[in-house]
PDB file of C-alpha atoms and ligand atoms in Angstrom:
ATOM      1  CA  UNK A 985       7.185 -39.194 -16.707  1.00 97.00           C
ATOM      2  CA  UNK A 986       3.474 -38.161 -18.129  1.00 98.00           C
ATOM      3  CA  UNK A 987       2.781 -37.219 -21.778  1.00 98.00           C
ATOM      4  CA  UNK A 988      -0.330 -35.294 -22.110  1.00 98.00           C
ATOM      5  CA  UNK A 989      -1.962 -35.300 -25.560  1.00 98.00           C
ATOM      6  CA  UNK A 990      -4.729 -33.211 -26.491  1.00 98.00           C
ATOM      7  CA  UNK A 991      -6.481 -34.938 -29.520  1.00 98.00           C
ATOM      8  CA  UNK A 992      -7.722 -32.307 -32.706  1.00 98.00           C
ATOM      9  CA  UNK A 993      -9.125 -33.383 -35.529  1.00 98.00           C
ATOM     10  CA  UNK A 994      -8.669 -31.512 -38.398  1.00 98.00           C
ATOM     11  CA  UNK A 995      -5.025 -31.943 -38.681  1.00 98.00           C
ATOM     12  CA  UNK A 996      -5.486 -35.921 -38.719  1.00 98.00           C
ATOM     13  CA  UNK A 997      -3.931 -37.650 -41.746  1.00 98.00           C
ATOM     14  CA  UNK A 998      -6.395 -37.669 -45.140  1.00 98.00           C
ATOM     15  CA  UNK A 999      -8.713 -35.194 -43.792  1.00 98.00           C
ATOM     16  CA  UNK A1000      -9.576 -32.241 -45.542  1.00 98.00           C
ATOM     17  CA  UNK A1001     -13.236 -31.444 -45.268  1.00 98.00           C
ATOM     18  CA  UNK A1002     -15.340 -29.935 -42.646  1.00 97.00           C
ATOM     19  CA  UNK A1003     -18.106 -33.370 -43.378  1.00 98.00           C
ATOM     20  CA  UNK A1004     -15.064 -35.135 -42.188  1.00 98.00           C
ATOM     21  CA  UNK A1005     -14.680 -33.710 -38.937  1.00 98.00           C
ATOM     22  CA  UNK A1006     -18.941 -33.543 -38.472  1.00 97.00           C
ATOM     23  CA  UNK A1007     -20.333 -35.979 -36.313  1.00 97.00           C
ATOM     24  CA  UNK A1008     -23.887 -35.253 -38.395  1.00 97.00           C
ATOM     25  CA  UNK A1009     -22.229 -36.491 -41.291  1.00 98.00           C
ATOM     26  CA  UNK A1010     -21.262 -40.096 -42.908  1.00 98.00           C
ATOM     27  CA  UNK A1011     -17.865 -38.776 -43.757  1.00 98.00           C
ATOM     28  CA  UNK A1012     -16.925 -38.267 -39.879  1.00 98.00           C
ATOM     29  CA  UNK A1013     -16.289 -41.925 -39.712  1.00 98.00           C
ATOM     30  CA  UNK A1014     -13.304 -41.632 -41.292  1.00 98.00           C
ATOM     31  CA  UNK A1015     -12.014 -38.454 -39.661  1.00 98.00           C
ATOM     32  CA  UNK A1016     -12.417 -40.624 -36.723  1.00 98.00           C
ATOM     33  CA  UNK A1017     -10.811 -43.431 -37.839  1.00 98.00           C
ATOM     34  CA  UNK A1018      -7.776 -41.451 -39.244  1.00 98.00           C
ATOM     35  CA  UNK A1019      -7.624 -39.329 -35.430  1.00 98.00           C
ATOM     36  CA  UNK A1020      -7.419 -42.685 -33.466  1.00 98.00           C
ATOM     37  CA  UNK A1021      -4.739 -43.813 -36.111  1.00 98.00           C
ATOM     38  CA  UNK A1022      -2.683 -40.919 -35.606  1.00 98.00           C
ATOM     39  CA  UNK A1023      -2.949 -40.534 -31.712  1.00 98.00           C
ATOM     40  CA  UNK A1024      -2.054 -44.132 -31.274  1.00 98.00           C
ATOM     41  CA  UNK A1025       1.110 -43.375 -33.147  1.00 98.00           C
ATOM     42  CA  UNK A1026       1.773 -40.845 -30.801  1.00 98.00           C
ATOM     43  CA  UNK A1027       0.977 -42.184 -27.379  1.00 98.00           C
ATOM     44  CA  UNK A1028       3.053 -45.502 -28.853  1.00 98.00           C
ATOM     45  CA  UNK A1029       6.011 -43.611 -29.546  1.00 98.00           C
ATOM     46  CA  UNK A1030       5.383 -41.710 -26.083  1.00 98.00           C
ATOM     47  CA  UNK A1031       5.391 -44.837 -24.186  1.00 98.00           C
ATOM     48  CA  UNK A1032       8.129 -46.135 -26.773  1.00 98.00           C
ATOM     49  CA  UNK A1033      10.468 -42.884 -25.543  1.00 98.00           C
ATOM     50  CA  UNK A1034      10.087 -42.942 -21.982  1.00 97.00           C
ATOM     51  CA  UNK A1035       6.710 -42.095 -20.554  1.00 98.00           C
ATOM     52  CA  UNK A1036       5.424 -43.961 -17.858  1.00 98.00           C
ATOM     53  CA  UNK A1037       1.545 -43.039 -19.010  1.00 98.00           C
ATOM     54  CA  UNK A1038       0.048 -41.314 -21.754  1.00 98.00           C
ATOM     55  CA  UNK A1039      -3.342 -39.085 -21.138  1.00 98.00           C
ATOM     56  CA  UNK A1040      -4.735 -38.157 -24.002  1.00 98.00           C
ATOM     57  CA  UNK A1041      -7.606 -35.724 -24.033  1.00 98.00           C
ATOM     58  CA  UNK A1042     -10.347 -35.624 -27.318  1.00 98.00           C
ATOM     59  CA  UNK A1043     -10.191 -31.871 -28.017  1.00 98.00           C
ATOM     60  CA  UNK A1044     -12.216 -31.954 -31.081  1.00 98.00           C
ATOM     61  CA  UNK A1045     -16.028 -30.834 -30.934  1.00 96.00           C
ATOM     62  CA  UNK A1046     -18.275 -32.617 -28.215  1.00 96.00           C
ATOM     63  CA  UNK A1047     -14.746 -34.313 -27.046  1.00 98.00           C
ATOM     64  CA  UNK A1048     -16.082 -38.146 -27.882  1.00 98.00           C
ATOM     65  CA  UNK A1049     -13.956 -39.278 -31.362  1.00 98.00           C
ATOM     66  CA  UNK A1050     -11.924 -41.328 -29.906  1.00 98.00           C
ATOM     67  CA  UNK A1051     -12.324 -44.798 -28.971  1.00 98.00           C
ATOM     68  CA  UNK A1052     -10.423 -46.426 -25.598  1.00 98.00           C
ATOM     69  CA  UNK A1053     -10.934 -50.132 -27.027  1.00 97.00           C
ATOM     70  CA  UNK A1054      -7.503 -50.019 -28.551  1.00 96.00           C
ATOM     71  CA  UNK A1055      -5.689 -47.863 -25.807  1.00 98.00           C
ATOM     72  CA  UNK A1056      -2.723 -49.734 -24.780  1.00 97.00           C
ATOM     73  CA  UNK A1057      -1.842 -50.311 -21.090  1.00 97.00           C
ATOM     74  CA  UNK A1058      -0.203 -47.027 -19.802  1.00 97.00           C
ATOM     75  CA  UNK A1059      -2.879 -44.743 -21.292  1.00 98.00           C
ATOM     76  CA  UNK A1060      -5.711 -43.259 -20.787  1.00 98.00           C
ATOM     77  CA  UNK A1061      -8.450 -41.353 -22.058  1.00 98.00           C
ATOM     78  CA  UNK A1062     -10.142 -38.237 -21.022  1.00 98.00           C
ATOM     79  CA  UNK A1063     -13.318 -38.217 -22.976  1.00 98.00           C
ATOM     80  CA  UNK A1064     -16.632 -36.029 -23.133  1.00 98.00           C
ATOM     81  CA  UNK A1065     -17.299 -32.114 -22.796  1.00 97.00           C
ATOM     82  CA  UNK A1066     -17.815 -29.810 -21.268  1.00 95.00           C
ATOM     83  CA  UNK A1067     -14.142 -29.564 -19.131  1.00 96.00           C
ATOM     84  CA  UNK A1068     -12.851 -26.461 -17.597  1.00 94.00           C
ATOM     85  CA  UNK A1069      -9.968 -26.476 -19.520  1.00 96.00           C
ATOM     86  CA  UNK A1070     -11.679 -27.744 -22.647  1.00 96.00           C
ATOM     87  CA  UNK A1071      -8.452 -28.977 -25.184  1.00 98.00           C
ATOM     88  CA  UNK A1072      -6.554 -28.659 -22.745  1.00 98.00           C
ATOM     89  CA  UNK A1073      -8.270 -30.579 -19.459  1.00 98.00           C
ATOM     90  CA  UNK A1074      -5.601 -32.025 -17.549  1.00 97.00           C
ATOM     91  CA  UNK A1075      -2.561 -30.677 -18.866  1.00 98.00           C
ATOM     92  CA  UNK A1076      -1.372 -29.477 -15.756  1.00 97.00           C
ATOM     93  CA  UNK A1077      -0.955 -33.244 -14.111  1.00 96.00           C
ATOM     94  CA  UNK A1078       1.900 -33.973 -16.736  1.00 98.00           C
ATOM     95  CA  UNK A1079       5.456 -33.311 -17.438  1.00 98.00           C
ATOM     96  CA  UNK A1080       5.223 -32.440 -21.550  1.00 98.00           C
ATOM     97  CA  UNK A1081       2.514 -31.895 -24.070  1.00 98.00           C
ATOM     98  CA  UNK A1082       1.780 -33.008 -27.451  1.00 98.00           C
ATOM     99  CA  UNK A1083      -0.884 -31.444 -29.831  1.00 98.00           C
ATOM    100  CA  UNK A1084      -1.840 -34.084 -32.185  1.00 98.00           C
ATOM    101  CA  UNK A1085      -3.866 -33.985 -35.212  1.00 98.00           C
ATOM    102  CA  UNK A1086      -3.500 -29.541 -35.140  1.00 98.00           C
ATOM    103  CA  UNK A1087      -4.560 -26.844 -37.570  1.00 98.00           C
ATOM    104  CA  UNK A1088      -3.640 -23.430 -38.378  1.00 98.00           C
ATOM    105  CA  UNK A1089      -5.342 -20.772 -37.194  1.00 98.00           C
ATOM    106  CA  UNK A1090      -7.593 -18.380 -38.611  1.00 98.00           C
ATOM    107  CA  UNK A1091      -6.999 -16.641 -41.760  1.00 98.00           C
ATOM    108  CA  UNK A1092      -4.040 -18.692 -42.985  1.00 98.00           C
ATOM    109  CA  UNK A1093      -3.124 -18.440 -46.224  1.00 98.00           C
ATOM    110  CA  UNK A1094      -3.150 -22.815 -47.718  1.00 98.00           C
ATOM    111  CA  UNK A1095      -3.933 -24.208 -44.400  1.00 98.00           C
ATOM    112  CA  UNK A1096      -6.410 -27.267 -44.143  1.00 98.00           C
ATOM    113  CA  UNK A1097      -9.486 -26.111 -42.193  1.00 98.00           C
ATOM    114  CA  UNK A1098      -7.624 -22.995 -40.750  1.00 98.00           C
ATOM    115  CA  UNK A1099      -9.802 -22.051 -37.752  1.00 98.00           C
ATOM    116  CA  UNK A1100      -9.447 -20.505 -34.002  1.00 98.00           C
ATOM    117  CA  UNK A1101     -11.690 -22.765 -31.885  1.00 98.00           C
ATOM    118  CA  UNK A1102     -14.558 -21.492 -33.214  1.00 97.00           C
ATOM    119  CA  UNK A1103     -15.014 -21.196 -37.555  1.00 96.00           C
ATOM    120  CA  UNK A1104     -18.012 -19.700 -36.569  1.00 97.00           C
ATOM    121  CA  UNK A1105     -17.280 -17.211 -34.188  1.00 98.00           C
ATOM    122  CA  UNK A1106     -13.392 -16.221 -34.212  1.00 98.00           C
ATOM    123  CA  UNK A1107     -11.784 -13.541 -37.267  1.00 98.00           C
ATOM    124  CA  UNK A1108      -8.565 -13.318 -34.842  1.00 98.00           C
ATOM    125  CA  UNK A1109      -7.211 -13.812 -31.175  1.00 98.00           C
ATOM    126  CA  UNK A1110      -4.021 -11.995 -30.429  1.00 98.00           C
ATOM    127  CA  UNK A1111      -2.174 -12.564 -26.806  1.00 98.00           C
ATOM    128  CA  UNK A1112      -0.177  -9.756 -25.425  1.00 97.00           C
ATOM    129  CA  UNK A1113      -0.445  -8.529 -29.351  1.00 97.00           C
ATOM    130  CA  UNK A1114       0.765 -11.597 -31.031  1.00 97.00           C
ATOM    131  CA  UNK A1115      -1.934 -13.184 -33.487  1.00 98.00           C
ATOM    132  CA  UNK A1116      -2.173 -16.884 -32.345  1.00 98.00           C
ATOM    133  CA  UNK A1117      -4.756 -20.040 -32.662  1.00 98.00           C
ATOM    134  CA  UNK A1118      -5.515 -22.692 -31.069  1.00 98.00           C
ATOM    135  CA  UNK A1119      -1.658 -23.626 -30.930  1.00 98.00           C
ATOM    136  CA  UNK A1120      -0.199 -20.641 -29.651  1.00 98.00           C
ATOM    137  CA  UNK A1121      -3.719 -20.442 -27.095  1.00 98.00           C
ATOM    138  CA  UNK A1122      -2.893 -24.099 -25.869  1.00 98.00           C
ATOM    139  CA  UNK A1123       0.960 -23.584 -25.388  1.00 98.00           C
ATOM    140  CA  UNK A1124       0.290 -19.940 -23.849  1.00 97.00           C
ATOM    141  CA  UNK A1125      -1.786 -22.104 -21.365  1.00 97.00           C
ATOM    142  CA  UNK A1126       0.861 -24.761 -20.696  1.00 97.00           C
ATOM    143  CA  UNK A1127       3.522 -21.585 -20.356  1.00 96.00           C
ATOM    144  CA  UNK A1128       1.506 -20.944 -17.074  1.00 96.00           C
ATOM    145  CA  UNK A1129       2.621 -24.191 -15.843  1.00 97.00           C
ATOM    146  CA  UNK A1130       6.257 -24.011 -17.183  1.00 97.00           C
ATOM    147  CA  UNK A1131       5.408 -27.131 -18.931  1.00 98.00           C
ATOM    148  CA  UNK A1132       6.692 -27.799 -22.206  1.00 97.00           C
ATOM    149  CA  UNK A1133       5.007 -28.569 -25.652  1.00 98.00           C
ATOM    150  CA  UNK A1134       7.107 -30.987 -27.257  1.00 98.00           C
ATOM    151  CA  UNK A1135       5.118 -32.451 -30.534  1.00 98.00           C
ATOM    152  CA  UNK A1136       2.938 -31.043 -32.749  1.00 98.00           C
ATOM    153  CA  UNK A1137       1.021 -32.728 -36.026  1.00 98.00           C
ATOM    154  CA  UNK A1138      -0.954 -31.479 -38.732  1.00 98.00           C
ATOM    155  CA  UNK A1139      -0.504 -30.137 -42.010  1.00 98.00           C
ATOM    156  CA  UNK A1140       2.760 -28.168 -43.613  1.00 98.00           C
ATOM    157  CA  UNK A1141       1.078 -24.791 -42.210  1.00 98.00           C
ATOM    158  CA  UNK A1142      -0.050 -25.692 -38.658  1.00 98.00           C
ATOM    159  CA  UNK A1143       3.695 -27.261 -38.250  1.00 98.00           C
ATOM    160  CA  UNK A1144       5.298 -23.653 -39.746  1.00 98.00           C
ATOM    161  CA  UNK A1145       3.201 -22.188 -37.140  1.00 98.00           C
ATOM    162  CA  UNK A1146       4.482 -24.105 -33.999  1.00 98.00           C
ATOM    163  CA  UNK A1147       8.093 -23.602 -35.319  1.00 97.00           C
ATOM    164  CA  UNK A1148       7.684 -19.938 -35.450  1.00 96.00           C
ATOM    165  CA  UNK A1149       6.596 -19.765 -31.864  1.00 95.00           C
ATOM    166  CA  UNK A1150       9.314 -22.267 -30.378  1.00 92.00           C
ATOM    167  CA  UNK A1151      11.819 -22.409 -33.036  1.00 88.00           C
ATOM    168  CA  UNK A1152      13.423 -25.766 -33.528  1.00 86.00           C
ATOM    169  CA  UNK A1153      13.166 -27.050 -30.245  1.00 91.00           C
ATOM    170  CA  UNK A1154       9.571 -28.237 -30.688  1.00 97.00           C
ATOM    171  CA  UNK A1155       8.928 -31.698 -32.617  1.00 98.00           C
ATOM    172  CA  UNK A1156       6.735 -31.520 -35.997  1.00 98.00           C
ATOM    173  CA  UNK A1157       5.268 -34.327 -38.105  1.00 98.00           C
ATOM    174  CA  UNK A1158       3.430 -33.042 -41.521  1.00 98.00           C
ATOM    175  CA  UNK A1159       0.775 -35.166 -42.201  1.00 98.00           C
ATOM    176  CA  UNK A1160      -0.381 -33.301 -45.545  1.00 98.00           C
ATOM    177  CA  UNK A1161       0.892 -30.705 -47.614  1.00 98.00           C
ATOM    178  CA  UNK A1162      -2.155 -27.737 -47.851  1.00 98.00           C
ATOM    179  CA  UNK A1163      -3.213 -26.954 -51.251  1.00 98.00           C
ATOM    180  CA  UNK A1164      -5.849 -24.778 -49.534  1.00 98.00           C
ATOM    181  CA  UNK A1165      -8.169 -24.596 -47.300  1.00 98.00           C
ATOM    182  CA  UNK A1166     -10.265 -27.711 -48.282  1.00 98.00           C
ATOM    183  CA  UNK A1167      -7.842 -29.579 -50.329  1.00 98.00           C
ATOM    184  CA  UNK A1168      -4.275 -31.101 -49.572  1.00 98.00           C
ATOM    185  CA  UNK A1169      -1.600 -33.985 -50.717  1.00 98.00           C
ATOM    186  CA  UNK A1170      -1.499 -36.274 -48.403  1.00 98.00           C
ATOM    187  CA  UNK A1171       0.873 -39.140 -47.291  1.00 98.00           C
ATOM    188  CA  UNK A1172      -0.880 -42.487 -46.763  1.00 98.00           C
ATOM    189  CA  UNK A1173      -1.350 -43.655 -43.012  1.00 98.00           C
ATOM    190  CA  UNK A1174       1.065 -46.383 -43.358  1.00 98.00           C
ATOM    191  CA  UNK A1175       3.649 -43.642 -43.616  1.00 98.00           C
ATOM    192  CA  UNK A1176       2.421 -40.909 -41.155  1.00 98.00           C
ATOM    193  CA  UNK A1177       2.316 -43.778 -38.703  1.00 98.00           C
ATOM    194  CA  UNK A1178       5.911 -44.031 -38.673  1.00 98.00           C
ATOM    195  CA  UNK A1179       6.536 -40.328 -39.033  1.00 98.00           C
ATOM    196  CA  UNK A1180       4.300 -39.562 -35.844  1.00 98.00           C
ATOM    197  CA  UNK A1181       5.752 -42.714 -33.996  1.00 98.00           C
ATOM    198  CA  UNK A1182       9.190 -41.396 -34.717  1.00 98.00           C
ATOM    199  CA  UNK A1183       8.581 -37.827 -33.918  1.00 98.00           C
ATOM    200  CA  UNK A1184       6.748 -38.954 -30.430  1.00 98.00           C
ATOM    201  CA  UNK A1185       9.727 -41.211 -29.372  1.00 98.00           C
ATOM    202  CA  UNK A1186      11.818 -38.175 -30.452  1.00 98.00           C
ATOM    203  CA  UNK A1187       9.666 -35.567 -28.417  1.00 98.00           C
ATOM    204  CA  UNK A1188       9.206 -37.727 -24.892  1.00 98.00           C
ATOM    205  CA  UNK A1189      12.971 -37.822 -25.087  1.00 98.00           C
ATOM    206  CA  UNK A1190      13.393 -34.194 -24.998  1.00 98.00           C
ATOM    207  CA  UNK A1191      10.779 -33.990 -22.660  1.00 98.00           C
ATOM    208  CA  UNK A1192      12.592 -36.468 -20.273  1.00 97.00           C
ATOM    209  CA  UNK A1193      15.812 -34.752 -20.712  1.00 97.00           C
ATOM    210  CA  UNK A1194      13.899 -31.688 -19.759  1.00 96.00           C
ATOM    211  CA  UNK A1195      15.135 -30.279 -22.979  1.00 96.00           C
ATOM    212  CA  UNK A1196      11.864 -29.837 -24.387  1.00 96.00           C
ATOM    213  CA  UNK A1197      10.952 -25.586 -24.302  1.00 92.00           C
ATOM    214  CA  UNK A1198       8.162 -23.785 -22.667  1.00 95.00           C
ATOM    215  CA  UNK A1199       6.569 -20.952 -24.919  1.00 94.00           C
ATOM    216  CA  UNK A1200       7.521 -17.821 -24.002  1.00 92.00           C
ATOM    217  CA  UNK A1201       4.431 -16.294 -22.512  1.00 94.00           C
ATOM    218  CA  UNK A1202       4.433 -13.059 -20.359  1.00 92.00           C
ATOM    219  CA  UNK A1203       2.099 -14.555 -17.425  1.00 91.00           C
ATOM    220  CA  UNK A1204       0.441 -10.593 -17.127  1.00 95.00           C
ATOM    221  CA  UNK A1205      -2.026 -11.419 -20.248  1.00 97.00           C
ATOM    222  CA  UNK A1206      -4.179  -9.715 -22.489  1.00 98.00           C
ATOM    223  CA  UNK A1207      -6.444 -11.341 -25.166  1.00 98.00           C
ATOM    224  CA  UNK A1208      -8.132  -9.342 -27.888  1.00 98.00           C
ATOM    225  CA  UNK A1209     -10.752 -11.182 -29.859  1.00 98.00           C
ATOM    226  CA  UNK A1210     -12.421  -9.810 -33.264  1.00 98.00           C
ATOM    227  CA  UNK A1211     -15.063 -11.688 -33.764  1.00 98.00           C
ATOM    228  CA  UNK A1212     -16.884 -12.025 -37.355  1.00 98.00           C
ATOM    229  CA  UNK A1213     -20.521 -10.295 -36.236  1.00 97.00           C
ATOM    230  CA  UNK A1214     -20.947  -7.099 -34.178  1.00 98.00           C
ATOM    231  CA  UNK A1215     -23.880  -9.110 -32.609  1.00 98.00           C
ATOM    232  CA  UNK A1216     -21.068 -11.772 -31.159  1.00 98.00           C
ATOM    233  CA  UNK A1217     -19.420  -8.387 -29.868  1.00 98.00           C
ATOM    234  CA  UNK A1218     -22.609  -7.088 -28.367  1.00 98.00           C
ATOM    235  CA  UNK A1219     -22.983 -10.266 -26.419  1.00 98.00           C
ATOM    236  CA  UNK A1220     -19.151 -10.205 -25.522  1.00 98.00           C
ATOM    237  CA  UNK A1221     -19.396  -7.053 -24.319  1.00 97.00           C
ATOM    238  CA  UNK A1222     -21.885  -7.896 -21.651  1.00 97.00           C
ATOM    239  CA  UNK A1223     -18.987  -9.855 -19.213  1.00 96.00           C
ATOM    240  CA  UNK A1224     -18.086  -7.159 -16.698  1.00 96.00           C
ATOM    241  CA  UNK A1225     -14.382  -8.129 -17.180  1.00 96.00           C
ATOM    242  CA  UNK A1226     -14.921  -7.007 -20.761  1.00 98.00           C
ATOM    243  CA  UNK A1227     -13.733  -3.877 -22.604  1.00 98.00           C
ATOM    244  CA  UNK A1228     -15.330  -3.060 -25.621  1.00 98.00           C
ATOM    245  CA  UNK A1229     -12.931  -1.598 -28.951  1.00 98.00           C
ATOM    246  CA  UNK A1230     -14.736  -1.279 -31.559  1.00 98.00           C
ATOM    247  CA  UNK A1231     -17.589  -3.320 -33.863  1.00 98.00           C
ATOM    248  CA  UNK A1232     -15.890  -6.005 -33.834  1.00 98.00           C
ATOM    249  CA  UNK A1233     -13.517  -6.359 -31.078  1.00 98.00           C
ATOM    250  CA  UNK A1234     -12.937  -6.872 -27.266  1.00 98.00           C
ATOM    251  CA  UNK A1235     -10.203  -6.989 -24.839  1.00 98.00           C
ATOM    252  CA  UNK A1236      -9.592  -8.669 -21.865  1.00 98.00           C
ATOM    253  CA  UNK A1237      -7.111  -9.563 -19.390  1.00 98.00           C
ATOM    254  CA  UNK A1238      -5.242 -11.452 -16.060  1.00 97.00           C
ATOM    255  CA  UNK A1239      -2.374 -12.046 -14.436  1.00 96.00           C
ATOM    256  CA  UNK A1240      -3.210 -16.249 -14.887  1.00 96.00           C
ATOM    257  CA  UNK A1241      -2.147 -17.870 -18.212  1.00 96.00           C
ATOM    258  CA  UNK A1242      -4.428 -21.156 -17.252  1.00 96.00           C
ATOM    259  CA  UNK A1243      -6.783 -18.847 -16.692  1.00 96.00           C
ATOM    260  CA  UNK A1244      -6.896 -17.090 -19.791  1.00 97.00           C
ATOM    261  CA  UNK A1245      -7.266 -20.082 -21.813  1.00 97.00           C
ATOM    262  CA  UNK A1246     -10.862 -20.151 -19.287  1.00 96.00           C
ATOM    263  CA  UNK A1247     -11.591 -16.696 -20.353  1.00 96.00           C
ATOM    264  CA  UNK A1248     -11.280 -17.025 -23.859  1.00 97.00           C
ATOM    265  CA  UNK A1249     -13.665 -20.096 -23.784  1.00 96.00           C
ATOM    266  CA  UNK A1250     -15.862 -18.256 -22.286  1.00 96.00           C
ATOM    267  CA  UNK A1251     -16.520 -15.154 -24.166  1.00 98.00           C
ATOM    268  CA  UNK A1252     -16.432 -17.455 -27.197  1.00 98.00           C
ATOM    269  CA  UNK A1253     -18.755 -20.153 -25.710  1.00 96.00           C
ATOM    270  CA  UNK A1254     -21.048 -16.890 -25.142  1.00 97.00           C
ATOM    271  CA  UNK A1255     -20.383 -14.998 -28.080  1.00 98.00           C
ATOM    272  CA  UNK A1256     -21.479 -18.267 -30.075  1.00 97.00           C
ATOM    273  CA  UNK A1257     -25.047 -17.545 -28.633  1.00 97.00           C
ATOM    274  CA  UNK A1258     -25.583 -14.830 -30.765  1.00 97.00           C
ATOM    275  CA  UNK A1259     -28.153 -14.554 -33.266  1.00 90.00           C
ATOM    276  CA  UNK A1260     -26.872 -14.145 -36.894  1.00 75.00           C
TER     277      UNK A1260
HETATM  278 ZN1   ZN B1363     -11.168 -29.507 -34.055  1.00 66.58          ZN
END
């Protein structure tokens, strides 16, 4: 059995600043540190539960947090950017998913760093009319493979917002309790290494025992992206396979799930180019 783990940041235990999660900034050293903390938990208690190997993929930013010199034998790191499948590079060659270190998605109320891949770029992405982020994105993804999500970490809210798209057959682990977007109480990483060791053993079992549930995804998608500048639109709107709504707002869609999750990239990859 193969765990795949796609690596956020955000979500990691003690962060709760943007500096933290900034390579240009002294502070990122310790959103690093507290990301490789919390993934080794995880890929331990995958290996721990079952799994014969453990890829983990760095899904945060330019994709190069993480560092392999502590990697145990039986897993192994995808590292670097760009990838096809950006978060989720890789996904496809394993039996169950985790999403470690995870955040909330855009416009949620006391949510650390609530985002949709891009702060910058994204007001809301709905799939086949449902609001998701970068969670309900991912797992839409994985749907397209039938392949389950079994873990997720982050804070209180990105862990209510798994739950509410698979119930309580996916795994959570709250690392910190939101107090809003930039400030949370958080448990020590003593403790949330025990919680996410737990909860990993816990998920790869489910996962093993094929217990663990896909995310109900109709595989005929559309995506409609409101972006937070009509000039992101404008440049949306360019991509033949987009149709234009309004100011702020496109839609788009396939008959691929794996390739939606390309799709969206793209038009926000491209939309980013926009002059303010
Ligand atoms: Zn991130």
């Amino acid at each position: 059995m193969r765990i795949f783990i796609s690596a956020d940041m955000e979500g990691a235990t003690g962060v709760t600043s943007i500096a933290q999660c900034d390579s240009r900034r002294p502070e990122y050293a310790f959103g690093c540190k507290m990301q490789q903390r919390d993934v080794l938990a995880a890929v331990r208690g995958a290996l721990d539960g079952g799994a014969d190997e453990v890829i983990v993929n760095d899904a945060h930013s330019h994709m190069t947090n993480l560092d392999i010199g502590e990697w145990p034998k039986g897993a192994r790191l995808t590292s670097g950017s760009p990838k096809t499948l950006g978060m989720m590079e890789g996904f496809d060659e394993c039996d169950g998913i985790f999403f470690l270190c995870y955040h909330a998605m855009a416009g949620t109320q006391c949510a650390v760093l609530d985002h949709t891949i891009d702060p910058n770029v994204v007001y809301s992405v709905k799939l086949n009319g449902l609001e998701v982020g970068e969670i309900g994105i991912n797992a839409a993804a994985a749907a397209g493979k039938k392949i389950p999500v079994a873990l997720v970490t982050g804070d209180d809210a990105a862990c209510r917002e798994a739950r509410a798209l698979w119930g309580d057959t996916v795994v959570t682990a709250a690392v910190k309790k939101a107090r809003g977007r930039l400030a949370a109480t958080c448990l020590g990483p003593e403790e949330t290494y025990k919680v996410i060791y737990d909860a990993a053993i816990k998920a790869a079992q489910l996962v093993r025992g094929k217990k663990a549930s896909v995310m109900d995804f109709a595989p005929s998608w559309t995506a409609e992206i409101a972006f937070l500048k009509t000039a992101q639109c404008d440049v949306a709107a360019t991509l033949p396979f987009v149709e234009r709504l309004d100011g702020r707002r496109v839609r788009f869609g396939g008959s691929d799930p794996v390739g939606m999750r390309c799709c969206v990239s793209a038009v926000l990859d491209l939309a980013g180019t926009a002059p303010f």
